[in-house]
Rosetta silent file (secondary structure, phi, psi, omega in degrees, C-alpha in Angstrom):
SEQUENCE: MSADVYGSSVDEALLRVGTIDQFARVDRFVEDDGPARGARRFRVVNGGGLEFDVHPDRALDIGAATVNGIPLAWLSSTGFTRPEAREPEGRGWLRNFAGGLVTTCGLDNFGPPADDEDGVSGMHGRIGSISARVSEVTVTPELITIAGEVRQAAVFHENLVLRRRITSRVGSSSFRIEDTVTNEGESESPHMVLYHVNLGWPLLDAGAVIEIPSSSVEPRDADAVAGFDQHTEIGEPVAGTREQVYVHTPNADRVARVTNAARGLTFTLRHSETLPALFQWKLTATKHYVLGLEPANTAEIQGRSAARDNGRLPSLAPGESRSYAIEIEVDAA
SCORE:     score description
SCORE:     0.000 S_00000001
   1 L     0.000  134.247  179.436  -22.918  -17.617    1.883 S_00000001
   2 L   -79.886  135.241  179.011  -22.870  -17.168   -1.821 S_00000001
   3 L   -79.077  172.206  178.263  -21.850  -13.699   -3.053 S_00000001
   4 E  -108.184  139.872  172.080  -23.668  -11.702   -5.788 S_00000001
   5 E  -134.689  116.621  178.340  -22.160  -10.962   -9.149 S_00000001
   6 L    56.171   38.635  174.010  -23.993   -8.745  -11.596 S_00000001
   7 L    86.107    1.009  172.603  -27.357   -9.297   -9.732 S_00000001
   8 E  -123.538  158.349  174.918  -27.034  -13.101   -9.442 S_00000001
   9 E   -69.716  154.551  175.735  -25.578  -15.402   -6.860 S_00000001
  10 H   -59.074  -37.166  178.359  -22.204  -16.996   -7.834 S_00000001
  11 H   -61.165  -43.082  178.745  -23.999  -20.330   -7.828 S_00000001
  12 H   -71.030  -38.809  174.286  -26.562  -19.112  -10.352 S_00000001
  13 H   -57.609  -44.095  179.751  -23.862  -17.464  -12.433 S_00000001
  14 H   -60.066  -22.342  177.348  -21.849  -20.674  -12.696 S_00000001
  15 L   -73.036  -17.050 -172.487  -24.913  -22.369  -14.300 S_00000001
  16 L  -110.328    3.323 -178.949  -24.684  -19.766  -17.143 S_00000001
  17 L  -129.774  156.746  175.744  -20.967  -19.702  -17.991 S_00000001
  18 L   -81.141  -20.089 -179.778  -18.482  -22.210  -19.252 S_00000001
  19 L  -153.998  146.395  178.914  -15.804  -21.013  -16.786 S_00000001
  20 H   -62.886  -20.101  179.009  -15.665  -18.828  -13.762 S_00000001
  21 H   -56.785  -19.641 -177.817  -13.035  -16.751  -15.711 S_00000001
  22 H   -63.573  -27.000 -179.196  -16.019  -15.059  -17.412 S_00000001
  23 L  -131.288  -15.054  176.147  -16.513  -12.966  -14.224 S_00000001
  24 L  -150.236  127.570 -172.301  -13.700  -13.674  -11.836 S_00000001
  25 E  -165.416  174.606  169.339  -10.090  -14.418  -12.631 S_00000001
  26 E  -126.185  111.842 -178.803   -6.392  -13.492  -12.361 S_00000001
  27 E   -94.003  135.503 -177.158   -4.845  -12.470  -15.696 S_00000001
  28 E  -112.705  136.894 -175.946   -1.045  -12.714  -15.882 S_00000001
  29 E  -133.936  153.391  170.268    1.141  -10.434  -17.922 S_00000001
  30 E  -123.970  122.679 -176.082    4.847   -9.785  -18.567 S_00000001
  31 L   -65.376  142.314 -172.760    5.565   -6.192  -19.599 S_00000001
  32 L  -121.076    9.673 -177.900    7.284   -6.001  -23.019 S_00000001
  33 L  -153.195  155.342  172.846    8.364   -2.384  -23.348 S_00000001
  34 H    70.031 -162.670 -176.824    9.945    0.643  -21.580 S_00000001
  35 H   -60.261  -22.824  177.111   11.311    0.687  -17.996 S_00000001
  36 H   -89.790   -0.530 -174.628    8.993   -2.143  -16.885 S_00000001
  37 L   -50.460  128.173 -178.146   10.123   -4.562  -19.613 S_00000001
  38 L    91.955  -15.253 -178.892   10.251   -8.067  -18.180 S_00000001
  39 L   -79.612  152.763 -179.837    8.338   -7.374  -14.991 S_00000001
  40 E   -93.498  149.244  176.984    5.322   -9.448  -14.087 S_00000001
  41 E  -147.355  129.011  177.650    1.852   -8.064  -13.459 S_00000001
  42 E  -108.908  134.218  174.444   -1.253   -9.851  -12.290 S_00000001
  43 E  -113.874  121.056 -174.187   -4.688   -8.371  -12.850 S_00000001
  44 E   -94.867  127.326  174.792   -7.406   -9.411  -10.436 S_00000001
  45 E  -118.679  112.001 -170.567  -11.040   -9.322  -11.674 S_00000001
  46 L  -105.354    3.055  178.729  -13.397  -10.243   -8.871 S_00000001
  47 L    78.983   -2.738  176.012  -16.874  -10.031  -10.328 S_00000001
  48 L  -111.617   14.478  179.198  -18.003   -7.279   -8.007 S_00000001
  49 L    95.983   -3.984  179.454  -16.832   -4.372  -10.103 S_00000001
  50 E   -96.673  132.232  172.268  -13.397   -4.324   -8.444 S_00000001
  51 E  -134.533  139.544  176.557  -10.193   -4.733  -10.503 S_00000001
  52 E  -152.352  152.581  177.458   -6.632   -4.252   -9.342 S_00000001
  53 E   -93.034  135.946  168.674   -3.038   -4.978  -10.442 S_00000001
  54 E  -111.958  135.408 -174.362   -0.629   -6.952   -8.255 S_00000001
  55 E  -116.192   92.740  179.153    3.076   -6.425   -9.078 S_00000001
  56 H   -57.549  -26.618  179.519    5.105   -9.507   -8.063 S_00000001
  57 H   -89.436    9.364  171.226    8.365   -7.722   -8.903 S_00000001
  58 H  -133.642   56.951  170.257    7.540   -4.944   -6.508 S_00000001
  59 L    62.857   22.192 -175.579    6.953   -7.051   -3.358 S_00000001
  60 L    62.238   35.177  175.984    3.432   -8.012   -4.499 S_00000001
  61 E   -76.718  167.491 -178.506    2.300   -4.396   -4.111 S_00000001
  62 E  -102.232  134.982  178.929   -0.956   -3.094   -5.650 S_00000001
  63 E  -105.434 -122.589  178.596   -0.814   -0.832   -8.602 S_00000001
  64 E   -61.211  145.503  178.429   -3.718    0.544  -10.582 S_00000001
  65 E  -150.621  148.003  177.966   -7.196   -0.229   -9.262 S_00000001
  66 E  -142.631  155.627  174.124  -10.742    0.569  -10.279 S_00000001
  67 E  -128.188  121.146 -175.988  -14.251   -0.040   -9.054 S_00000001
  68 L    53.622   36.182  175.618  -16.960   -0.035  -11.855 S_00000001
  69 L    84.245   -5.957 -175.000  -14.271    1.345  -14.107 S_00000001
  70 E   -87.640  117.075 -178.096  -13.555    4.375  -11.818 S_00000001
  71 E   -64.536  148.801 -176.994   -9.837    4.767  -11.028 S_00000001
  72 L  -116.460  -37.313 -169.348   -8.944    4.775   -7.310 S_00000001
  73 E   -96.248  149.526  169.454   -5.120    5.075   -7.105 S_00000001
  74 L   -85.520  131.562  176.873   -2.759    7.930   -7.875 S_00000001
  75 E  -120.152  130.041 -171.855   -0.153    6.943  -10.477 S_00000001
  76 L   -85.317  174.179 -176.753    3.058    9.008  -10.760 S_00000001
  77 L   -78.495   -7.281  179.542    4.946   10.017  -13.824 S_00000001
  78 L   -71.317  -35.229 -171.753    7.767    7.480  -13.178 S_00000001
  79 L    80.339  167.343  175.375    5.593    4.473  -14.127 S_00000001
  80 L   -83.454  130.085 -176.781    6.045    0.980  -12.723 S_00000001
  81 L  -114.397  162.015  175.272    9.609   -0.225  -13.432 S_00000001
  82 L   -74.593  158.706 -171.873   11.411   -3.577  -13.266 S_00000001
  83 H   -58.944  -38.484 -178.235   13.482   -3.973  -10.049 S_00000001
  84 H   -67.947   -9.367  175.886   16.895   -3.334  -11.637 S_00000001
  85 H   -82.166   -1.037 -177.990   15.761    0.126  -12.637 S_00000001
  86 L   -69.722  146.168  172.201   15.777    1.199   -9.015 S_00000001
  87 L  -107.803  102.678 -162.952   17.996    3.921   -7.756 S_00000001
  88 L   -81.556  -26.430 -168.598   18.677    2.612   -4.224 S_00000001
  89 L   -91.005  161.930  171.948   20.696    5.303   -2.442 S_00000001
  90 L    54.288 -127.898 -179.159   19.591    8.500   -0.826 S_00000001
  91 L  -100.523   22.441  179.125   16.191    9.748   -2.122 S_00000001
  92 H   -60.992  -18.228  174.937   16.445    7.714   -5.336 S_00000001
  93 H   -51.264  -32.106 -177.386   13.220    5.983   -4.296 S_00000001
  94 H   -71.493  -18.069  175.364   11.376    8.951   -5.733 S_00000001
  95 H   -76.072  -10.869 -176.643   12.791    8.073   -9.175 S_00000001
  96 L  -133.465   12.607  178.247   10.789    4.745   -9.071 S_00000001
  97 L   -82.551   98.768 -173.342    7.821    5.649   -6.893 S_00000001
  98 L   -84.842   -2.580 -170.303    5.037    4.794   -9.293 S_00000001
  99 E    75.708 -119.447 -174.048    2.349    5.372   -6.731 S_00000001
 100 L    81.395  171.182 -168.876   -0.299    2.762   -7.040 S_00000001
 101 L   -74.678  -35.901  179.076   -2.852    1.803   -4.453 S_00000001
 102 E  -141.328  124.515  177.395   -0.484    0.206   -2.003 S_00000001
 103 E  -120.174  119.847  179.098    3.347    0.640   -1.813 S_00000001
 104 E   -85.562  134.797 -176.261    5.183   -1.189    1.002 S_00000001
 105 E  -119.932  135.998  178.359    8.003    0.718    2.709 S_00000001
 106 L   137.711 -155.923    7.429   10.574   -1.018    4.939 S_00000001
 107 L   -98.613   -2.891  177.458   11.490   -3.541    6.209 S_00000001
 108 E  -117.263    2.735  177.960   14.260   -2.014    8.353 S_00000001
 109 L  -162.491  140.005  161.948   13.607    1.688    7.532 S_00000001
 110 L  -136.747  165.845 -174.565   10.982    3.996    6.268 S_00000001
 111 L    91.724 -148.925 -179.186   11.142    7.776    5.947 S_00000001
 112 L   -63.664  160.957  174.951   14.408    9.561    5.236 S_00000001
 113 L   -57.760  154.836 -179.772   17.538    7.631    4.240 S_00000001
 114 E  -128.217  143.322  173.770   19.580    6.007    7.042 S_00000001
 115 E  -148.895   90.499 -176.663   23.308    5.520    7.431 S_00000001
 116 E  -142.928 -157.795 -175.111   24.062    4.240   10.895 S_00000001
 117 L   -63.221  -15.231  177.593   25.228    1.226   12.896 S_00000001
 118 L  -101.065   12.243  174.359   22.763   -0.951   10.954 S_00000001
 119 E   102.446 -168.872 -178.130   24.085    0.039    7.596 S_00000001
 120 E  -100.359  135.859  171.323   22.855    2.217    4.699 S_00000001
 121 E  -139.562  132.870  178.042   19.236    2.364    3.636 S_00000001
 122 L   -74.136  178.231 -176.760   17.673    4.637    1.081 S_00000001
 123 L   -58.414  132.745  178.120   14.463    6.557    1.550 S_00000001
 124 L    61.354   15.798  170.571   11.561    4.203    2.516 S_00000001
 125 L    76.759 -175.103 -174.976   13.750    1.202    2.498 S_00000001
 126 L   -98.183  -21.915 -160.758   14.245   -1.677    0.004 S_00000001
 127 H   -66.311  -32.471 -176.859   11.380   -4.024    0.164 S_00000001
 128 H   -70.874    0.525  178.656    9.139   -2.341   -2.447 S_00000001
 129 H  -127.388   23.759  174.052   11.592   -3.034   -5.256 S_00000001
 130 L  -104.916  137.721  179.411   12.322   -6.723   -4.463 S_00000001
 131 L   -72.930  142.564  179.716   10.859   -9.530   -6.523 S_00000001
 132 L   -94.970  150.727  162.441    8.575  -12.022   -4.790 S_00000001
 133 E   -91.637  112.855 -176.994    8.532  -15.788   -5.166 S_00000001
 134 E   -77.324  129.998 -178.074    4.905  -16.384   -5.946 S_00000001
 135 E  -114.014  -16.931 -178.549    3.529  -19.484   -4.175 S_00000001
 136 E  -153.223  134.535  168.743   -0.193  -19.348   -4.853 S_00000001
 137 E  -142.505  102.991 -175.077   -2.625  -17.884   -7.396 S_00000001
 138 E  -130.191  148.288  171.387   -6.080  -19.412   -6.993 S_00000001
 139 E  -129.763  124.679  173.849   -9.704  -18.524   -7.911 S_00000001
 140 L  -121.802  169.455  177.018  -12.533  -20.357   -6.344 S_00000001
 141 L   -60.205  -15.460 -179.067  -16.300  -19.475   -6.374 S_00000001
 142 L  -103.887  -42.311 -167.878  -15.673  -17.883   -2.939 S_00000001
 143 E  -145.865  142.678  172.595  -12.232  -16.313   -2.998 S_00000001
 144 E  -103.162  133.871 -176.103   -9.404  -15.030   -5.137 S_00000001
 145 E  -136.163  133.383  168.568   -5.944  -15.541   -3.471 S_00000001
 146 E  -128.980  130.823  176.284   -2.404  -14.472   -4.406 S_00000001
 147 E  -135.582  157.543  173.787    0.420  -15.335   -2.060 S_00000001
 148 E  -178.242 -175.643 -173.216    4.195  -15.228   -1.972 S_00000001
 149 E  -127.558  136.014  179.431    7.449  -14.526   -0.232 S_00000001
 150 E  -127.679  124.552 -175.757    9.788  -11.532   -0.423 S_00000001
 151 E  -115.045  125.106  174.517   13.233  -11.699    1.211 S_00000001
 152 E  -105.969  109.638 -172.167   15.351   -8.639    2.191 S_00000001
 153 E  -152.543  154.637  171.464   18.814   -9.920    2.988 S_00000001
 154 L  -153.413  150.810  176.635   22.508   -9.257    2.681 S_00000001
 155 L   -57.588  134.624  178.668   25.612  -11.130    3.776 S_00000001
 156 L    66.436   10.199 -179.889   26.591  -10.000    7.303 S_00000001
 157 L  -133.069 -156.138 -174.537   23.362   -7.848    7.574 S_00000001
 158 L   -60.932  153.139  170.267   19.600   -8.388    7.859 S_00000001
 159 E  -137.628   80.346 -174.459   17.709  -11.450    6.759 S_00000001
 160 E  -107.566  136.210 -178.335   14.054  -10.410    6.878 S_00000001
 161 E  -120.481  129.639  178.956   11.322  -12.368    5.062 S_00000001
 162 E  -103.246  123.581  173.816    7.893  -10.935    4.223 S_00000001
 163 E  -113.889  116.032 -170.770    5.224  -13.553    3.547 S_00000001
 164 E  -112.061  142.995  173.882    2.173  -11.889    1.910 S_00000001
 165 E  -138.608  124.108  179.859   -1.302  -13.174    1.211 S_00000001
 166 E  -113.085  127.831 -178.986   -3.814  -11.055   -0.769 S_00000001
 167 E  -132.785  146.631  175.879   -7.398  -12.130   -0.802 S_00000001
 168 E  -143.004  123.335 -178.970  -10.601  -10.790   -2.370 S_00000001
 169 E   -69.965  130.219 -179.414  -14.049  -12.294   -1.934 S_00000001
 170 L   -61.076  134.485  177.489  -15.692  -12.942   -5.328 S_00000001
 171 L    90.480   -7.740 -173.772  -18.475  -10.470   -5.931 S_00000001
 172 L   -97.057  174.690  170.238  -17.210   -8.012   -3.333 S_00000001
 173 L  -117.027   42.270 -175.295  -15.591   -4.524   -3.643 S_00000001
 174 E  -145.686  160.367  169.966  -12.876   -5.185   -1.148 S_00000001
 175 E  -148.965  163.194 -173.950   -9.528   -6.962   -0.643 S_00000001
 176 E  -136.409  138.522  176.745   -7.285   -7.713    2.242 S_00000001
 177 E  -111.104  118.114 -179.840   -3.513   -7.901    2.592 S_00000001
 178 E  -114.491  119.631 -176.674   -2.094  -10.155    5.388 S_00000001
 179 E  -122.110  139.541  168.298    1.662   -9.989    5.998 S_00000001
 180 E  -124.982  126.067  178.684    3.993  -11.790    8.320 S_00000001
 181 E  -110.368  129.257 -174.199    7.611  -10.635    8.658 S_00000001
 182 E  -124.139  135.509  173.190   10.147  -13.013   10.196 S_00000001
 183 E   -84.946  106.073  176.955   13.784  -12.381   11.187 S_00000001
 184 L  -102.191   17.376  174.580   15.651  -15.345    9.760 S_00000001
 185 L   -90.290 -173.047  179.961   19.017  -13.896   10.597 S_00000001
 186 L   -98.978   -4.179  179.944   21.351  -14.484   13.521 S_00000001
 187 L  -137.923  164.278  178.499   21.055  -11.271   15.229 S_00000001
 188 L   -61.681  146.053 -174.634   18.367   -8.748   16.263 S_00000001
 189 E  -129.836  135.578  169.033   17.243   -6.549   13.385 S_00000001
 190 E   -59.874  152.639 -177.430   15.571   -3.152   13.268 S_00000001
 191 L  -148.911   97.792  172.453   12.071   -3.489   11.718 S_00000001
 192 E  -118.502  132.229 -178.222   10.074   -0.642   10.394 S_00000001
 193 L  -135.996  146.043  178.036    7.137   -1.051    7.996 S_00000001
 194 E  -145.854  139.930 -179.405    4.694    1.376    6.500 S_00000001
 195 E  -106.238  104.054 -177.852    1.819    0.762    3.929 S_00000001
 196 E   -85.524   93.933  176.419    1.750    3.771    1.543 S_00000001
 197 E   -91.521  123.481 -166.237   -1.901    3.870    0.274 S_00000001
 198 E  -118.085  112.936 -175.724   -2.154    6.373   -2.492 S_00000001
 199 E  -107.240  143.067 -177.781   -5.483    7.790   -3.605 S_00000001
 200 L  -139.786 -177.300 -179.023   -5.973    9.866   -6.718 S_00000001
 201 L   -67.199  142.165    9.168   -8.487   11.433   -9.031 S_00000001
 202 L   -93.104   -3.172  171.245  -11.481   10.956   -9.643 S_00000001
 203 L   -55.919  -49.564  176.002  -11.964    9.400   -6.215 S_00000001
 204 L   -88.918  122.821 -177.699   -9.951   12.338   -4.921 S_00000001
 205 L  -162.486  166.584  179.839  -11.454   15.639   -6.014 S_00000001
 206 L   -57.809  131.459 -175.551  -12.541   18.978   -4.703 S_00000001
 207 L    98.776  -15.954  176.316  -15.217   18.404   -2.094 S_00000001
 208 L   -66.146  147.841 -175.229  -13.967   15.020   -0.977 S_00000001
 209 E  -122.686  133.306 -179.389  -13.786   14.598    2.831 S_00000001
 210 E  -100.367  132.145 -177.931  -11.197   12.807    4.847 S_00000001
 211 E  -127.915  114.278  175.514  -12.195   11.052    8.111 S_00000001
 212 L  -132.060   91.479  176.259   -9.561    9.560   10.429 S_00000001
 213 L   -62.167  115.537 -171.920  -10.915    9.067   13.898 S_00000001
 214 E  -136.707  149.966  175.259   -7.854    9.694   16.061 S_00000001
 215 E   -81.361  -19.618  175.551   -6.931   10.297   19.648 S_00000001
 216 E  -156.583  153.626  178.729   -4.288   12.822   18.488 S_00000001
 217 E  -138.989  121.966 -179.624   -3.150   14.531   15.274 S_00000001
 218 E  -122.937  124.286  175.712    0.244   16.194   14.980 S_00000001
 219 E   -70.766  144.748 -175.446    1.506   18.268   12.017 S_00000001
 220 L   -74.592  -34.757 -172.285    4.986   17.309   10.816 S_00000001
 221 L  -157.270 -174.058 -175.686    6.331   20.771    9.986 S_00000001
 222 H   -58.129  -40.224 -178.427    5.410   24.386    9.316 S_00000001
 223 H   -61.630  -39.882 -179.156    3.692   23.541    6.010 S_00000001
 224 H   -71.437  -40.650  177.733    1.390   21.080    7.842 S_00000001
 225 H   -57.504  -46.749 -175.216    0.739   23.572   10.623 S_00000001
 226 H   -60.473  -32.932 -177.719   -0.408   26.184    7.992 S_00000001
 227 L   -96.105    6.517 -166.314   -2.881   23.640    6.570 S_00000001
 228 H   -60.123  -42.709 -175.275   -4.117   22.100    9.791 S_00000001
 229 H   -64.213  -17.644 -179.694   -7.601   23.629    9.724 S_00000001
 230 H  -114.225   17.315 -173.187   -8.207   22.152    6.275 S_00000001
 231 L   -68.903  -13.846  173.846   -6.407   18.781    6.715 S_00000001
 232 L   -95.376    8.391 -176.557   -9.716   16.891    6.393 S_00000001
 233 E  -121.808  152.965  173.636  -10.677   18.587    3.180 S_00000001
 234 L  -117.323  129.914  178.166   -9.639   18.307   -0.497 S_00000001
 235 L  -110.263 -172.555  176.476   -9.579   21.353   -2.732 S_00000001
 236 L   -66.491  148.526  170.687   -8.831   22.061   -6.362 S_00000001
 237 L   -63.301  133.113 -179.454   -5.336   21.393   -7.624 S_00000001
 238 L  -131.127  125.736  175.993   -3.085   24.436   -7.391 S_00000001
 239 L   -53.038  135.653  173.544    0.432   24.670   -8.929 S_00000001
 240 L    85.808   -0.243  176.462    3.202   24.985   -6.354 S_00000001
 241 L   -59.693  136.225  178.562    1.164   23.586   -3.413 S_00000001
 242 L   -95.373  148.958  179.859    3.496   21.958   -0.820 S_00000001
 243 L   -63.202  151.015  177.324    2.983   18.663    0.791 S_00000001
 244 E  -133.338  125.684 -173.102    1.403   18.497    4.256 S_00000001
 245 E  -119.907  129.961  179.833    2.019   15.552    6.546 S_00000001
 246 E  -123.133  141.338  174.870    0.081   14.671    9.732 S_00000001
 247 E  -106.502  118.358 -176.331    0.807   11.968   12.312 S_00000001
 248 E  -104.635  142.419  165.784   -2.372   10.376   13.626 S_00000001
 249 E  -105.478   97.384 -169.528   -2.720    8.159   16.607 S_00000001
 250 E   -67.435  157.766  175.895   -5.811    6.238   15.508 S_00000001
 251 L   -81.469 -174.465 -172.662   -8.564    5.252   17.890 S_00000001
 252 L   -61.719  -21.087  177.325   -9.574    1.599   18.517 S_00000001
 253 L   -69.478  -25.251  179.521  -11.404    1.395   15.231 S_00000001
 254 L    44.131   64.210 -178.971   -8.233    1.875   13.285 S_00000001
 255 E  -135.218  148.552  173.314  -10.024    3.131   10.196 S_00000001
 256 E  -136.239  143.276 -170.238   -9.493    5.927    7.661 S_00000001
 257 E  -142.511  133.941  168.996  -12.206    6.972    5.159 S_00000001
 258 E  -117.972  127.763 -177.881  -12.496    9.264    2.134 S_00000001
 259 E  -121.350  128.497  171.768  -15.947   10.110    0.843 S_00000001
 260 E  -113.960   89.542 -171.983  -16.611   11.751   -2.459 S_00000001
 261 H   -61.858  -39.711 -176.570  -20.349   12.371   -2.210 S_00000001
 262 H   -56.278  -33.396 -177.627  -20.567   14.013   -5.686 S_00000001
 263 H   -97.822   -9.195  179.824  -19.347   10.766   -7.215 S_00000001
 264 L    72.170   34.110 -179.892  -21.115    8.452   -4.823 S_00000001
 265 E  -115.784  140.605  168.647  -17.805    6.911   -3.666 S_00000001
 266 E  -138.189  125.956 -179.458  -16.549    6.014   -0.209 S_00000001
 267 E  -105.828  125.620 -178.420  -13.110    4.508    0.224 S_00000001
 268 E  -124.481  131.047  173.323  -12.368    2.773    3.575 S_00000001
 269 E  -116.546  128.255  170.144   -8.986    1.540    4.869 S_00000001
 270 E  -118.844  153.415 -172.127   -8.792   -0.542    7.971 S_00000001
 271 E  -144.276  154.951 -173.171   -5.551   -1.728    9.632 S_00000001
 272 L   -78.037  159.369 -178.997   -4.495   -4.142   12.331 S_00000001
 273 L   -64.674  -15.857  176.930   -3.569   -3.069   15.895 S_00000001
 274 L   -78.122    2.765  172.772    0.052   -3.999   15.098 S_00000001
 275 L  -119.045   82.677 -168.397    0.076   -0.780   12.993 S_00000001
 276 L   -84.856   -4.305  178.141   -0.518    1.768   15.755 S_00000001
 277 E  -118.079  155.394  169.227    0.330    4.881   13.766 S_00000001
 278 E  -139.915  121.183  179.317   -1.135    6.457   10.632 S_00000001
 279 E   -94.495  139.797  175.362    0.495    9.138    8.555 S_00000001
 280 E  -111.207  117.241 -179.446   -1.639   11.391    6.308 S_00000001
 281 E  -108.281  111.627  177.171    0.239   12.731    3.246 S_00000001
 282 E  -114.174  121.469 -178.310   -1.824   15.433    1.528 S_00000001
 283 E  -142.303  111.172 -173.573   -0.567   17.035   -1.626 S_00000001
 284 E  -115.924   43.290  174.032   -2.938   18.980   -3.899 S_00000001
 285 L   -84.929  164.583  170.391   -0.543   20.385   -6.459 S_00000001
 286 L   -64.405  144.377 -178.767   -1.142   20.038  -10.201 S_00000001
 287 L    69.508  -47.259  171.800    0.050   16.558  -11.436 S_00000001
 288 L   -95.468   73.186 -176.413    0.850   15.614   -7.809 S_00000001
 289 E  -111.957   90.215 -164.453   -2.778   15.473   -6.716 S_00000001
 290 E  -152.397  145.397  168.890   -2.682   12.714   -4.151 S_00000001
 291 E  -123.666  126.493  176.387   -3.614   11.683   -0.646 S_00000001
 292 E   -99.459  122.757  167.971   -1.541    9.109    1.201 S_00000001
 293 E  -109.679  118.303 -164.239   -3.035    7.138    4.035 S_00000001
 294 E  -130.270   85.828  177.610   -0.176    5.302    5.665 S_00000001
 295 E   -67.554  141.021 -174.634   -0.523    2.806    8.539 S_00000001
 296 E  -144.381  156.963 -178.617    2.796    2.140   10.159 S_00000001
 297 L   -91.612    6.898  172.467    4.314    0.106   13.044 S_00000001
 298 L  -152.122  147.708  177.720    5.967    3.161   14.677 S_00000001
 299 L   -81.656    3.023 -178.282    4.954    6.817   14.901 S_00000001
 300 L   -82.536  111.404 -175.803    8.479    7.981   14.083 S_00000001
 301 L   -88.688   -9.024 -169.934    8.263    9.777   10.822 S_00000001
 302 L  -107.545   23.589  169.084   11.854   10.866   10.493 S_00000001
 303 L    96.555 -178.379 -174.988   13.476    7.544    9.790 S_00000001
 304 H   -65.194  -44.527 -176.787   15.514    4.802   11.562 S_00000001
 305 H   -63.151  -38.693  178.315   18.150    6.962   13.151 S_00000001
 306 H   -70.094  -39.235 -179.828   15.522    9.273   14.685 S_00000001
 307 H   -58.813  -45.117 -179.238   13.460    6.238   15.753 S_00000001
 308 H   -63.988  -46.945 -177.602   16.448    4.782   17.613 S_00000001
 309 H   -65.840  -25.914 -179.706   17.276    8.141   19.278 S_00000001
 310 L   -93.783    1.804  179.092   13.634    8.655   20.293 S_00000001
 311 L    71.631   24.864 -178.815   13.142    5.186   21.648 S_00000001
 312 L  -116.315   23.606 -171.197   10.715    4.324   18.836 S_00000001
 313 L  -101.251  107.187  176.289   12.605    1.786   16.811 S_00000001
 314 L   -67.169  157.639  177.500   10.866   -1.670   16.643 S_00000001
 315 E  -150.124  164.654  179.193   13.052   -4.714   16.187 S_00000001
 316 E  -126.390  129.167  177.265   12.775   -8.423   15.653 S_00000001
 317 L   -76.230  160.347  176.692   14.855  -10.964   17.593 S_00000001
 318 L   -51.670  130.216 -178.663   16.236  -13.993   15.585 S_00000001
 319 L    83.932  -10.421 -174.230   13.339  -16.270   14.704 S_00000001
 320 L   -84.384  144.221  178.128   10.741  -13.717   15.787 S_00000001
 321 E  -124.372  158.033  176.648    7.751  -12.827   13.567 S_00000001
 322 E  -144.164  139.195 -174.120    5.273  -10.075   13.540 S_00000001
 323 E  -115.734  148.042 -179.494    1.999   -9.925   11.500 S_00000001
 324 E  -140.089  153.107  175.201    0.119   -7.064    9.933 S_00000001
 325 E  -146.122  143.314  166.651   -3.072   -6.588    7.948 S_00000001
 326 E  -130.472  149.964  176.314   -4.817   -3.893    5.952 S_00000001
 327 E  -133.634  135.644 -175.707   -8.162   -4.086    4.310 S_00000001
 328 E  -119.867  132.318  179.736   -9.539   -1.811    1.572 S_00000001
 329 E  -134.297  141.418  177.179  -13.225   -1.488    0.731 S_00000001
 330 E  -127.162  126.802  174.788  -14.925    0.764   -1.797 S_00000001
 331 E  -105.309  125.788  178.951  -18.660    1.647   -1.762 S_00000001
 332 E  -126.189  126.920 -178.233  -19.961    2.947   -5.074 S_00000001
 333 L   -69.762    0.000    0.000  -23.527    4.238   -5.494 S_00000001
């Protein structure tokens, strides 16, 4: 079925343009200044009002995104940096956490730093600052596709390969990320993965409502307990507000939704059954005005060591693979 672009079918639109690039394309850039200098960036324009950046030097993660020109993602003060600017140890991840619509955490740890029998891993792991080998960038009248491979490996340690495929139907307001992680090492490896989906203003604003159909919701700490009755609501930014984190066990629909009725926006995140937990990170401070929706392959929020101690540490045997998918859709009135 032919999609619609600007009120016409793609087939009709192609009769009126010299190239599909007029309404659907992938623009390629190399940053030339500041901490991102030398890093690649792809800009996807899909003809349905959706535009988003893909960062090959950050594991093909998603950066800034807009629908009909309206920003969707929270962007932090660090900005997007080239991989070698990363501070890998401890909580150095926060020095390079640019936000963006999707940041991948893992592949052998997420949450607090780890220093255990499987080695040292900084906060939220390494994968989000490793460069990808890009294998495909294609635009057809039906589909835009970007694909590549990201390898997290060390001599005598893990050898985990993430194969990622990003697709967006031309004329739509949605895209899908499909990942397969394979253990190409000689021994069993811990495997933790989390998709940090970061929403910001103006999608996120006072009056916006969060909907996460769940069989259970657990606050992480005392700050989350204090805000539990308002965990589905977004208020005005207030200086000094502390983050609140909730652990959801999603129901069979595996969906999370944010609706901003005043702006006519609905943001929907769907995730595969291989991501059985979803963390909600709510922070409505000034500057740090952000909602994180974070599907993960384990409900352990305190990192690899805690996951092992609590019997919640996933692993991959040599040669074993596991696949994940998330889909993002935005409805704009």
